[in-house]
XYZ file of C-alpha atoms in Angstrom:
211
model
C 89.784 126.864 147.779
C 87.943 123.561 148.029
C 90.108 120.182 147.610
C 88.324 116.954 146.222
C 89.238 114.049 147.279
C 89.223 110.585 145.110
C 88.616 107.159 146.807
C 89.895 104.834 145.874
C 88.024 101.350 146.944
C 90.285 99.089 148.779
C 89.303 96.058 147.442
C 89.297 97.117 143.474
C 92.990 98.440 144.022
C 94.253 95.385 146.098
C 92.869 93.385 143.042
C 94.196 95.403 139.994
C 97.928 94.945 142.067
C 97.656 91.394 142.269
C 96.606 90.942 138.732
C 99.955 93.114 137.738
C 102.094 91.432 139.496
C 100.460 87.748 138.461
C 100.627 89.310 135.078
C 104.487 89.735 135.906
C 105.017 86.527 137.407
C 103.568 84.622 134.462
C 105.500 86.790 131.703
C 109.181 86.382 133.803
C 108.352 82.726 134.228
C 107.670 81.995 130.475
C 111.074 84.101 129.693
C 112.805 81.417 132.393
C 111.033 78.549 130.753
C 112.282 79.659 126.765
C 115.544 80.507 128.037
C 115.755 77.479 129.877
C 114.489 75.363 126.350
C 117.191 77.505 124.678
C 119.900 76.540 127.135
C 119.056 73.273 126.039
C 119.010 72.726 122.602
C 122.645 74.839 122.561
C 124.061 71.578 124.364
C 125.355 69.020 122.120
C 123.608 66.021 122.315
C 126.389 63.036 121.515
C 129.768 62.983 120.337
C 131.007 61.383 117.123
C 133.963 60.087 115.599
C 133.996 59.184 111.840
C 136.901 57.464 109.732
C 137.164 58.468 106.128
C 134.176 59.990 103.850
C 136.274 62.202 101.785
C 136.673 64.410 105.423
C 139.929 63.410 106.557
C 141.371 59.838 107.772
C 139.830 60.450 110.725
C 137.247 63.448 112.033
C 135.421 63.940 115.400
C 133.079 66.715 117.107
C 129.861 67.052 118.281
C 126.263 67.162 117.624
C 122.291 68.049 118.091
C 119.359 66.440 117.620
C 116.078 67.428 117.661
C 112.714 67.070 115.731
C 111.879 63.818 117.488
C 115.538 62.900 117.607
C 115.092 62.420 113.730
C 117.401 65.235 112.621
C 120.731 66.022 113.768
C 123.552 68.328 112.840
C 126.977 67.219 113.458
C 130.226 69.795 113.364
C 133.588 68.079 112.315
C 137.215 68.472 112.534
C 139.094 65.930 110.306
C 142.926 65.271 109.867
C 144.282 63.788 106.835
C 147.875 62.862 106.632
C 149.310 63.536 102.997
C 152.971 61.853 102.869
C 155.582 62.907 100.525
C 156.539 65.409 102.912
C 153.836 67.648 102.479
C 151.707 69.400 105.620
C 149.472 66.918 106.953
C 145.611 68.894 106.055
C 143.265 69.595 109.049
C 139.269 70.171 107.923
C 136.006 71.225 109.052
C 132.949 69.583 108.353
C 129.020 70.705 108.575
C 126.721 67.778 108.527
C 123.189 67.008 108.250
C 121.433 64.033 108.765
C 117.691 62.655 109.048
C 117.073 59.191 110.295
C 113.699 58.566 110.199
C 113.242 55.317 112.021
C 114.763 54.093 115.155
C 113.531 50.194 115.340
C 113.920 48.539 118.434
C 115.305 44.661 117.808
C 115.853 43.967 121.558
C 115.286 45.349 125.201
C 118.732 47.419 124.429
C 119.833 47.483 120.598
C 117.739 49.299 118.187
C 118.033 49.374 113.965
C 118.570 52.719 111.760
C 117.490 51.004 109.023
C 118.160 54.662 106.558
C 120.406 57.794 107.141
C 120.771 60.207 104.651
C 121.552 63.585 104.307
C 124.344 65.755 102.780
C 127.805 67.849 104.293
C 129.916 70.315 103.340
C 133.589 70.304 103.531
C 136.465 72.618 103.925
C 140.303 71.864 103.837
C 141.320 74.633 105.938
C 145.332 74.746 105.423
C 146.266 74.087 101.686
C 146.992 77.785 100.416
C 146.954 76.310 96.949
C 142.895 75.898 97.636
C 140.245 78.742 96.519
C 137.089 79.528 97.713
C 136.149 82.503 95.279
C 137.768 81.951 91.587
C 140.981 83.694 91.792
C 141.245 86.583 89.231
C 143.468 84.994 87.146
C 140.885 83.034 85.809
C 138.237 84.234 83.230
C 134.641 84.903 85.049
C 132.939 81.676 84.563
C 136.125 79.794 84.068
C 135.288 77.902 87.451
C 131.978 77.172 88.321
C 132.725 75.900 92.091
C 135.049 76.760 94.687
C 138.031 73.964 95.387
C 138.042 74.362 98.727
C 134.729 73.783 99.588
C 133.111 70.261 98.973
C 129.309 69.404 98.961
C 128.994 65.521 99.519
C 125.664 63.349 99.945
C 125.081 59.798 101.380
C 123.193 57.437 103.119
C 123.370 54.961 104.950
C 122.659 52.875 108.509
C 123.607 51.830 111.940
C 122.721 49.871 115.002
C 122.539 52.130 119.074
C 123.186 49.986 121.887
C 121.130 51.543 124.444
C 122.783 52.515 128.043
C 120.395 54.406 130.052
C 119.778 51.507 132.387
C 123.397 51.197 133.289
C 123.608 54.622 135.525
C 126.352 55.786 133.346
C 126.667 59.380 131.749
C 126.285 57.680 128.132
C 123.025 56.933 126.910
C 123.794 55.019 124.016
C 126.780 53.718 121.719
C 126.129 53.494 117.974
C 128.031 52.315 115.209
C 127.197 53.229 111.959
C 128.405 53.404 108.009
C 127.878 55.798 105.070
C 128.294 56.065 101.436
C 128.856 59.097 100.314
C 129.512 61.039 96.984
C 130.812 64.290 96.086
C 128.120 66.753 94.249
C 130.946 66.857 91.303
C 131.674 63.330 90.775
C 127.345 62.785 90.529
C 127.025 65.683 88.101
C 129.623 64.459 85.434
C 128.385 60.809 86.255
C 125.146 62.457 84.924
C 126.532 64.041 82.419
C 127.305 60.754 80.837
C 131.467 60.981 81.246
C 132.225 57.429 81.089
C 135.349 57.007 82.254
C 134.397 57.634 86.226
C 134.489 53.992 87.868
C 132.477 53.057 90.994
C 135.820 53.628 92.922
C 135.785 56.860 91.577
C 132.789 58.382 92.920
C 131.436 56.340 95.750
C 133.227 56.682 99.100
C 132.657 54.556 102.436
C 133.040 55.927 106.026
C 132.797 54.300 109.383
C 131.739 56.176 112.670
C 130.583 55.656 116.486
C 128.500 58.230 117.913
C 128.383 58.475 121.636
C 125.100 59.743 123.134
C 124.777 61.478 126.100
């Protein structure tokens, strides 16, 4: 019986392992660099705190930004005391905003001349709230849930800029909104005249801490 051997140049096999494991090398270290990019857009970006907008006397949470720091998406708990000895009413809010200038007036304060966006709002502990028409009701009877809430506004605000200062924060803002609830605009539509100004147009104060 006669055995053939196959050789197998040197260099062409040194070279086909080193383009494998370059091959490797570049594939693990783009995984690293998207999961690294990942990592980072799942950390909040500032820290807000908001006083009324029909989401509680007060509300705080967190936040994102990204697309050039134009958009950001804030997530809200609110508390708003009721009285008359009822349960004080917790909430959760889902924001989103888009400012689409950030002006710089001085070396550290900058101008957001327009916000605007839209949120939706839940009261999360009134068991006398719905979020599917309860069957009691005719199909159609209610268009809308009560216990969620889909508000627009816009608005503005002024960032005092802190990166210089070696401190964690890198910038204080204060800002205001007018809002509206999607119900209040529809019937203003509508032409119902009895809704007042006061009726439908709500105003909100807030700081958002960057970091």
């Amino acid at each position: 019986m006669i055995y053939h051997l196959t050789v197998i140049p040197v260099k062409s096999f040194a070279f086909k392992i080193l383009f494998i494991c370059c091959a490797a090398y570049g594939m693990t270290a783009r995984c690293a660099e998207k999961t690294t990019l990942f990592r980072r857009l799942l950390i909040p970006k500032y820290l807000k705190l908001q006083y009324a907008g029909s989401m509680g006397m007060f509300s705080a949470g967190t936040g994102w930004m990204y697309g050039k720091e134009r958009w950001e998406t804030d997530l809200l708990t609110g508390f708003a005391p009721t009285g008359s000895g009822r349960r004080n009413l917790f909430t959760v809010t889902l924001k989103q905003n888009y400012i689409p200038w950030r002006i710089k007036t001085s070396g550290v304060l900058s101008l957001e001349p327009l916000a605007a966006g839209f949120y939706i709002n839940a009261i999360l502990n009134d068991k006398n709230l719905w979020s599917a028409s309860p069957e009691r009701y005719p199909d159609g009877y209610y268009a809308h849930s009560n216990r969620f809430k889909f508000h627009v506004f816009i608005g503005q605000g002024l960032a005092y800029n802190m990166e210089k200062t070696g401190l964690p924060v890198k910038s204080v803002s204060a800002f205001y909104e007018v809002s509206s609830l999607d119900l209040y605009l529809r019937n203003l539509f509508m032409g119902n005249g009895y809704l007042k100004p006061e009726d439908y147009i709500s105003l909100s104060l807030g700081l958002r801490v960057g970091f």
